[in-house]
Amino acid sequence: MAHEDYSFQTKLLHNKYKWDETTGGLSVPIQNASTFHQFDVDAFGTYDYARSHNPTRHALEETIAELEGGVRGFAFASGMAAISTALFLLSAGDHLVVTEDVYGGTYRVVTEVLTRMGIEHTFVDMTNLTEVRNAIQANTKAFYLETPSNPTLKVTDIEAVAAIAKEIDALVYMDNTFLTPALQRPLALGADIVLHSATKFLGGHSDVIAGLAVVKDSALGSRLKFLHNAFGSVLGPHDSWLVMRGIKTLHVRLQASSESAKKIADYLRSHPKIKRVYYPEIGAVLSFELENYEALKTFHQHIQIPAFAVSLGGVESILSYPATMSHGAMPKAAREKRGITDSLLRLSVGLEHVDDLIADLAQALAK
C-alpha cells in the first residue's frame, strides 16, 4: 500500500519524509548551510543557495503540498509573508474581491500596500453570492476567501465562489489557517492557492512563526516560486523542522480541541452573561460577546487558565481580544461593521480538560 493511499491521519506520519534516507533517522535533518558546493561549472545541483532552495524547507513544502492535495508547496517566514507574496501575483490595474471579515494583517496589506501598487479591491460578504457577483468588475482578477472567518467564524461556500471566479478566469485565494487540511481541503473545492499561518494549528506549540502556500497548478507554482525567491521571505531550516514536528500531531490535537470547543460553545450559549456566541460547529476556535467592555475587563481579570495573547492554535488555550490584537490594524468603524465589537473575545481551545476550562469560564463570568 503506497503512502499516497493512506488516510490523512496516517499520512501525517508515514509520508516521503517518515525517515531520513541517509541515516534512517526518524526526523528530517536540519540543514543549516547557506550555500552549497557545486561539482560542475555547467550544471548546478538541486541546492545552490539557501534562499532559493534548502533541503529541510523542501521537505516541509512537499509535505504540505501532499496534505492539501496540491502540486507545489512554499514555506515562508510568516503567515503574512505567504499572503503578501501570493497577492503579488496580481499586477497594477487588477481588481481583487475580498471577504469583508478578513484577518487584520491581510486587511492592512490590501488597503495600505496593494493600493500603493495600483491594485484595487472591494470588500464583500462572501456568504452572500449575489454580493460576490455584484462586486465583479472588468478588471477583477482574483477572489480572496477566509473561512471560517476571523473572528466571527462566518462560513463561505468555497465551491460556489470558485465557480463564479472561474466564469471570469480569476484566481481564488483561500486562507485555511483555522481548519487546516485535516478538516477542509480548499483545492478540491476549486481554490487555486491555499494559504496558512503555520504559526497556528500546523505548528501547534506556540514556538514558531511560519507561513505556507500550496498551489494546484504547476504553471501557477512557477510564478509563485519566482516571487518566493525574488522577495526572499523564506522559512529557515530550524523553523521548517519545528512545523514538520507539529504537523505529526495535527490530527489528534485538532480532534481533541474541537471536541472541547463544541462543549464550551454549548455552555456559553446557555449562559445569561453571554450576549452572543460565534461557532460554526467545526474547529477549535470560537468567539463570544459579553454585555459591554466593562464586563469584558472584569472577565479578563478573573479568567485563569487561558493565556491572554495574540495568536491561536497552540496546545494551550489562548484568549484573544480581536479589537486590539488580530484586528488592531482595522479602523474601529470597519471593525464594528464586521461585528468585531469592544466586548468580543476569541478563544482558541487547547488540550486542557474541558471540565477545567468550563469551570474557569464559570467562575470568571460569575464575577
Short mmCIF file of C-alpha atoms in Angstrom, two decimals:
data_model
loop_
_atom_site.label_atom_id
_atom_site.label_comp_id
_atom_site.label_asym_id
_atom_site.label_seq_id
_atom_site.Cartn_x
_atom_site.Cartn_y
_atom_site.Cartn_z
CA MET A 1 0.00 0.00 0.00
CA ALA A 2 1.58 3.29 -1.13
CA HIS A 3 1.64 6.17 1.34
CA GLU A 4 -0.50 8.20 -1.07
CA ASP A 5 -3.38 5.79 -0.30
CA TYR A 6 -3.19 6.14 3.48
CA SER A 7 -5.82 8.04 5.46
CA PHE A 8 -5.00 11.65 6.32
CA GLN A 9 -4.21 10.72 9.93
CA THR A 10 -1.70 8.06 8.90
CA LYS A 11 -0.23 10.23 6.14
CA LEU A 12 0.82 12.81 8.75
CA LEU A 13 3.39 10.30 9.99
CA HIS A 14 4.00 7.97 7.08
CA ASN A 15 4.97 10.01 4.05
CA LYS A 16 8.04 10.57 1.88
CA TYR A 17 9.85 12.03 4.88
CA LYS A 18 8.98 9.39 7.51
CA TRP A 19 12.71 8.79 7.89
CA ASP A 20 15.99 10.19 6.61
CA GLU A 21 17.14 8.14 3.64
CA THR A 22 20.83 8.64 4.51
CA THR A 23 20.80 7.58 8.17
CA GLY A 24 17.36 6.09 8.81
CA GLY A 25 16.71 8.76 11.45
CA LEU A 26 13.02 9.27 12.22
CA SER A 27 13.37 13.00 11.78
CA VAL A 28 14.32 15.18 8.83
CA PRO A 29 17.83 16.63 9.34
CA ILE A 30 18.17 20.38 9.88
CA GLN A 31 20.47 21.60 7.10
CA ASN A 32 21.85 24.99 8.12
CA ALA A 33 24.14 25.56 5.15
CA SER A 34 23.59 28.92 3.46
CA THR A 35 25.36 27.84 0.27
CA PHE A 36 26.27 24.55 -1.40
CA HIS A 37 29.38 23.36 -3.25
CA GLN A 38 28.82 22.78 -6.96
CA PHE A 39 30.67 19.93 -8.65
CA ASP A 40 30.22 21.11 -12.24
CA VAL A 41 30.71 24.52 -13.82
CA ASP A 42 27.99 23.89 -16.41
CA ALA A 43 25.25 22.28 -14.30
CA PHE A 44 24.42 23.05 -10.66
CA GLY A 45 22.91 20.59 -8.23
CA THR A 46 19.42 20.79 -6.71
CA TYR A 47 20.70 23.10 -4.00
CA ASP A 48 22.91 26.11 -4.65
CA TYR A 49 21.89 28.99 -2.34
CA ALA A 50 19.55 28.54 0.62
CA ARG A 51 17.26 31.46 -0.21
CA SER A 52 16.31 29.57 -3.36
CA HIS A 53 16.37 26.01 -2.04
CA ASN A 54 17.02 24.29 1.29
CA PRO A 55 16.60 20.54 1.97
CA THR A 56 14.76 20.95 5.29
CA ARG A 57 12.41 23.59 3.92
CA HIS A 58 11.88 21.48 0.80
CA ALA A 59 10.73 18.56 2.97
CA LEU A 60 8.11 20.76 4.65
CA GLU A 61 7.00 22.19 1.30
CA GLU A 62 6.47 18.75 -0.19
CA THR A 63 4.68 17.58 2.95
CA ILE A 64 2.12 20.41 2.99
CA ALA A 65 1.57 20.11 -0.77
CA GLU A 66 0.64 16.46 -0.37
CA LEU A 67 -1.62 17.11 2.63
CA GLU A 68 -3.51 19.88 0.78
CA GLY A 69 -3.70 17.87 -2.45
CA GLY A 70 -1.62 20.40 -4.40
CA VAL A 71 1.29 20.16 -6.80
CA ARG A 72 3.72 22.51 -5.08
CA GLY A 73 4.21 24.00 -1.63
CA PHE A 74 6.12 27.02 -0.35
CA ALA A 75 7.34 27.85 3.15
CA PHE A 76 7.57 31.49 4.20
CA ALA A 77 8.95 33.43 7.15
CA SER A 78 5.42 34.13 8.45
CA GLY A 79 1.78 33.76 7.51
CA MET A 80 1.72 37.37 6.34
CA ALA A 81 4.83 36.76 4.23
CA ALA A 82 2.95 33.93 2.49
CA ILE A 83 -0.19 36.03 1.99
CA SER A 84 1.64 39.17 0.84
CA THR A 85 3.90 37.31 -1.58
CA ALA A 86 0.99 35.40 -3.07
CA LEU A 87 -1.01 38.61 -3.53
CA PHE A 88 1.83 39.99 -5.64
CA LEU A 89 0.78 37.57 -8.33
CA LEU A 90 -1.58 40.47 -9.09
CA SER A 91 -0.44 43.48 -11.12
CA ALA A 92 -1.19 47.20 -11.26
CA GLY A 93 -4.68 47.76 -12.62
CA ASP A 94 -6.05 44.46 -11.30
CA HIS A 95 -9.07 44.28 -9.00
CA LEU A 96 -9.43 41.93 -6.01
CA VAL A 97 -12.68 40.87 -4.33
CA VAL A 98 -12.03 40.22 -0.62
CA THR A 99 -14.14 38.70 2.12
CA GLU A 100 -15.10 41.56 4.43
CA ASP A 101 -14.23 39.83 7.72
CA VAL A 102 -10.65 39.08 6.77
CA TYR A 103 -7.72 38.84 9.20
CA GLY A 104 -6.47 42.29 10.24
CA GLY A 105 -2.99 41.78 8.80
CA THR A 106 -4.45 40.86 5.41
CA TYR A 107 -6.76 43.89 5.61
CA ARG A 108 -3.73 46.11 6.20
CA VAL A 109 -1.84 44.72 3.16
CA VAL A 110 -4.88 45.01 0.90
CA THR A 111 -5.85 48.53 1.96
CA GLU A 112 -2.45 50.13 2.60
CA VAL A 113 0.06 48.27 0.42
CA LEU A 114 -1.71 46.88 -2.64
CA THR A 115 -3.45 50.23 -3.17
CA ARG A 116 0.00 51.89 -3.48
CA MET A 117 0.81 49.35 -6.19
CA GLY A 118 -2.32 50.25 -8.16
CA ILE A 119 -4.23 47.09 -7.22
CA GLU A 120 -7.88 47.82 -6.42
CA HIS A 121 -10.17 45.92 -4.04
CA THR A 122 -13.78 45.53 -2.93
CA PHE A 123 -14.81 44.01 0.40
CA VAL A 124 -17.95 41.84 0.30
CA ASP A 125 -19.89 39.47 2.49
CA MET A 126 -18.67 36.24 0.89
CA THR A 127 -21.63 34.32 2.35
CA ASN A 128 -23.86 36.34 0.02
CA LEU A 129 -23.23 35.09 -3.52
CA THR A 130 -25.28 37.92 -5.04
CA GLU A 131 -22.98 40.42 -3.36
CA VAL A 132 -19.97 38.47 -4.66
CA ARG A 133 -21.27 38.64 -8.24
CA ASN A 134 -22.16 42.32 -7.96
CA ALA A 135 -18.60 43.15 -6.89
CA ILE A 136 -17.10 41.84 -10.13
CA GLN A 137 -15.54 44.47 -12.39
CA ALA A 138 -13.98 44.27 -15.84
CA ASN A 139 -10.53 44.11 -14.20
CA THR A 140 -11.37 41.57 -11.45
CA LYS A 141 -8.53 39.04 -11.39
CA ALA A 142 -8.90 37.31 -8.03
CA PHE A 143 -11.11 36.47 -5.05
CA TYR A 144 -9.73 36.20 -1.52
CA LEU A 145 -11.56 33.91 0.91
CA GLU A 146 -11.10 33.12 4.58
CA THR A 147 -13.45 30.54 6.04
CA PRO A 148 -14.30 30.19 8.83
CA SER A 149 -13.59 33.89 9.07
CA ASN A 150 -11.61 35.57 11.82
CA PRO A 151 -13.01 36.26 14.40
CA THR A 152 -16.77 35.90 13.73
CA LEU A 153 -16.34 32.48 12.11
CA LYS A 154 -18.66 33.00 9.14
CA VAL A 155 -18.64 30.12 6.68
CA THR A 156 -18.24 30.75 2.95
CA ASP A 157 -19.26 28.27 0.27
CA ILE A 158 -15.83 27.83 -1.31
CA GLU A 159 -17.11 25.76 -4.21
CA ALA A 160 -19.77 28.33 -5.13
CA VAL A 161 -17.39 31.30 -5.04
CA ALA A 162 -14.80 29.32 -7.01
CA ALA A 163 -17.41 28.59 -9.69
CA ILE A 164 -18.13 32.33 -10.00
CA ALA A 165 -14.40 33.06 -10.22
CA LYS A 166 -13.89 30.51 -12.97
CA GLU A 167 -16.55 32.23 -15.10
CA ILE A 168 -14.16 35.18 -15.46
CA ASP A 169 -10.92 33.18 -15.25
CA ALA A 170 -9.99 34.72 -11.89
CA LEU A 171 -7.76 33.23 -9.20
CA VAL A 172 -9.18 32.02 -5.88
CA TYR A 173 -7.06 32.53 -2.76
CA MET A 174 -8.12 30.67 0.38
CA ASP A 175 -6.77 31.16 3.90
CA ASN A 176 -7.12 27.72 5.53
CA THR A 177 -5.41 28.56 8.82
CA PHE A 178 -8.36 27.81 11.11
CA LEU A 179 -9.31 24.35 9.82
CA THR A 180 -6.12 23.10 8.11
CA PRO A 181 -6.25 20.22 5.60
CA ALA A 182 -7.34 17.98 8.47
CA LEU A 183 -10.83 19.49 8.30
CA GLN A 184 -11.02 21.36 4.97
CA ARG A 185 -9.49 20.83 1.51
CA PRO A 186 -9.95 24.08 -0.47
CA LEU A 187 -8.07 22.97 -3.60
CA ALA A 188 -10.53 20.12 -4.08
CA LEU A 189 -13.34 22.69 -3.87
CA GLY A 190 -11.95 24.94 -6.59
CA ALA A 191 -9.41 27.19 -4.87
CA ASP A 192 -6.14 27.88 -6.73
CA ILE A 193 -3.92 28.91 -3.81
CA VAL A 194 -4.22 27.78 -0.19
CA LEU A 195 -2.53 29.88 2.48
CA HIS A 196 -1.65 29.18 6.11
CA SER A 197 -0.27 30.88 9.10
CA ALA A 198 1.60 27.72 10.13
CA THR A 199 2.31 29.52 13.39
CA LYS A 200 -1.15 28.35 14.41
CA PHE A 201 -2.53 24.78 14.26
CA LEU A 202 0.06 23.31 11.90
CA GLY A 203 2.98 24.26 14.15
CA GLY A 204 0.67 23.86 17.12
CA HIS A 205 3.01 24.63 20.03
CA SER A 206 3.33 28.44 20.10
CA ASP A 207 7.04 28.18 19.35
CA VAL A 208 7.44 29.07 15.67
CA ILE A 209 6.45 31.82 13.22
CA ALA A 210 5.83 30.40 9.75
CA GLY A 211 3.66 30.68 6.65
CA LEU A 212 2.77 28.17 3.95
CA ALA A 213 1.23 28.29 0.50
CA VAL A 214 0.10 25.46 -1.79
CA VAL A 215 -0.96 25.70 -5.43
CA LYS A 216 -2.80 23.15 -7.55
CA ASP A 217 -1.36 24.17 -10.91
CA SER A 218 2.30 23.82 -11.90
CA ALA A 219 2.31 26.99 -14.04
CA LEU A 220 0.97 28.99 -11.09
CA GLY A 221 3.57 27.26 -8.94
CA SER A 222 6.35 28.55 -11.19
CA ARG A 223 5.02 32.09 -10.90
CA LEU A 224 4.83 31.90 -7.11
CA LYS A 225 8.29 30.29 -6.91
CA PHE A 226 9.71 33.29 -8.77
CA LEU A 227 8.20 35.68 -6.19
CA HIS A 228 9.25 33.44 -3.27
CA ASN A 229 12.86 33.61 -4.42
CA ALA A 230 12.72 37.25 -5.56
CA PHE A 231 11.35 38.59 -2.27
CA GLY A 232 13.38 36.14 -0.20
CA SER A 233 10.82 35.82 2.59
CA VAL A 234 11.70 32.16 3.14
CA LEU A 235 11.39 29.99 6.23
CA GLY A 236 14.62 28.97 7.95
CA PRO A 237 15.58 25.31 8.33
CA HIS A 238 15.06 25.06 12.09
CA ASP A 239 11.62 26.65 11.88
CA SER A 240 10.78 24.34 8.97
CA TRP A 241 11.69 21.40 11.18
CA LEU A 242 9.51 22.70 14.02
CA VAL A 243 6.47 22.96 11.71
CA MET A 244 7.06 19.41 10.45
CA ARG A 245 7.25 18.16 14.02
CA GLY A 246 3.99 19.94 14.83
CA ILE A 247 2.22 18.52 11.78
CA LYS A 248 2.80 14.97 13.04
CA THR A 249 0.31 15.52 15.88
CA LEU A 250 -2.13 17.75 13.95
CA HIS A 251 -4.97 15.24 13.77
CA VAL A 252 -5.10 14.30 17.45
CA ARG A 253 -4.62 17.89 18.62
CA LEU A 254 -7.32 19.31 16.39
CA GLN A 255 -9.73 16.47 17.15
CA ALA A 256 -9.38 16.88 20.92
CA SER A 257 -9.54 20.68 20.84
CA SER A 258 -12.55 20.67 18.51
CA GLU A 259 -14.49 18.33 20.80
CA SER A 260 -13.81 20.67 23.72
CA ALA A 261 -14.70 23.76 21.66
CA LYS A 262 -18.15 22.32 20.88
CA LYS A 263 -18.85 21.71 24.58
CA ILE A 264 -17.64 25.18 25.54
CA ALA A 265 -19.74 26.83 22.82
CA ASP A 266 -22.84 24.99 24.09
CA TYR A 267 -22.08 26.08 27.66
CA LEU A 268 -21.60 29.73 26.68
CA ARG A 269 -24.80 29.79 24.57
CA SER A 270 -26.78 28.87 27.66
CA HIS A 271 -25.10 31.41 29.95
CA PRO A 272 -27.09 34.60 30.75
CA LYS A 273 -23.95 36.78 30.81
CA ILE A 274 -23.07 35.91 27.21
CA LYS A 275 -24.66 38.12 24.56
CA ARG A 276 -23.64 36.04 21.53
CA VAL A 277 -21.53 33.03 20.59
CA TYR A 278 -19.86 32.52 17.21
CA TYR A 279 -19.03 28.86 16.49
CA PRO A 280 -19.66 27.00 13.20
CA GLU A 281 -19.69 23.53 14.84
CA ILE A 282 -16.26 22.69 13.44
CA GLY A 283 -12.74 23.52 14.51
CA ALA A 284 -11.15 24.61 17.78
CA VAL A 285 -11.82 28.36 17.69
CA LEU A 286 -14.91 30.19 18.94
CA SER A 287 -15.74 33.79 19.75
CA PHE A 288 -18.18 35.21 22.24
CA GLU A 289 -19.53 38.62 23.09
CA LEU A 290 -20.09 39.95 26.60
CA GLU A 291 -22.60 42.64 27.51
CA ASN A 292 -20.13 45.52 27.33
CA TYR A 293 -16.48 46.50 27.61
CA GLU A 294 -16.58 46.73 31.42
CA ALA A 295 -17.87 43.17 31.64
CA LEU A 296 -15.07 42.08 29.34
CA LYS A 297 -12.44 43.77 31.53
CA THR A 298 -13.80 42.08 34.66
CA PHE A 299 -13.89 38.72 32.90
CA HIS A 300 -10.29 39.17 31.76
CA GLN A 301 -9.14 40.00 35.29
CA HIS A 302 -10.53 36.74 36.66
CA ILE A 303 -10.03 34.12 33.94
CA GLN A 304 -7.09 31.90 34.91
CA ILE A 305 -6.34 29.01 32.54
CA PRO A 306 -6.13 30.51 29.02
CA ALA A 307 -3.16 32.65 28.10
CA PHE A 308 -4.29 36.15 27.12
CA ALA A 309 -2.27 36.60 23.98
CA VAL A 310 -2.06 37.23 20.27
CA SER A 311 -2.35 34.11 18.08
CA LEU A 312 -4.20 30.80 18.30
CA GLY A 313 -3.83 27.11 17.54
CA GLY A 314 -1.44 26.20 20.37
CA VAL A 315 -1.60 23.22 22.72
CA GLU A 316 -2.62 25.69 25.44
CA SER A 317 -5.89 27.62 25.29
CA ILE A 318 -5.38 31.20 24.12
CA LEU A 319 -7.84 34.00 24.76
CA SER A 320 -7.53 37.00 22.43
CA TYR A 321 -9.11 40.43 22.17
CA PRO A 322 -9.63 40.97 18.42
CA ALA A 323 -10.29 44.72 18.67
CA THR A 324 -6.67 45.39 19.66
CA MET A 325 -4.93 42.15 18.68
CA SER A 326 -5.80 40.30 15.45
CA HIS A 327 -7.76 43.26 14.05
CA GLY A 328 -5.90 46.16 15.62
CA ALA A 329 -4.91 47.29 12.09
CA MET A 330 -8.57 47.70 11.15
CA PRO A 331 -10.25 51.07 11.91
CA LYS A 332 -12.90 50.97 14.64
CA ALA A 333 -15.78 51.73 12.25
CA ALA A 334 -14.67 48.92 9.90
CA ARG A 335 -14.35 46.52 12.84
CA GLU A 336 -17.79 47.28 14.22
CA LYS A 337 -19.37 46.92 10.77
CA ARG A 338 -17.99 43.37 10.79
CA GLY A 339 -19.28 42.56 14.29
CA ILE A 340 -15.88 42.95 15.96
CA THR A 341 -17.09 44.92 18.96
CA ASP A 342 -15.20 46.11 22.02
CA SER A 343 -16.84 43.33 24.03
CA LEU A 344 -15.86 40.41 21.75
CA LEU A 345 -13.34 37.77 22.79
CA ARG A 346 -11.89 34.91 20.73
CA LEU A 347 -10.96 31.61 22.37
CA SER A 348 -8.64 29.09 20.77
CA VAL A 349 -9.29 25.92 22.74
CA GLY A 350 -6.22 23.91 23.70
CA LEU A 351 -5.67 20.48 25.20
CA GLU A 352 -6.66 21.15 28.81
CA HIS A 353 -9.51 19.07 30.24
CA VAL A 354 -12.74 20.63 29.05
CA ASP A 355 -14.31 20.48 32.54
CA ASP A 356 -11.46 22.61 33.90
CA LEU A 357 -11.93 25.15 31.11
CA ILE A 358 -15.68 25.39 31.66
CA ALA A 359 -15.22 25.74 35.42
CA ASP A 360 -12.75 28.55 34.82
CA LEU A 361 -15.15 30.31 32.44
CA ALA A 362 -17.92 29.90 35.01
CA GLN A 363 -16.00 31.46 37.88
CA ALA A 364 -14.86 34.39 35.72
CA LEU A 365 -18.38 35.01 34.43
CA ALA A 366 -19.74 34.85 37.99
CA LYS A 367 -17.61 37.89 38.84
#
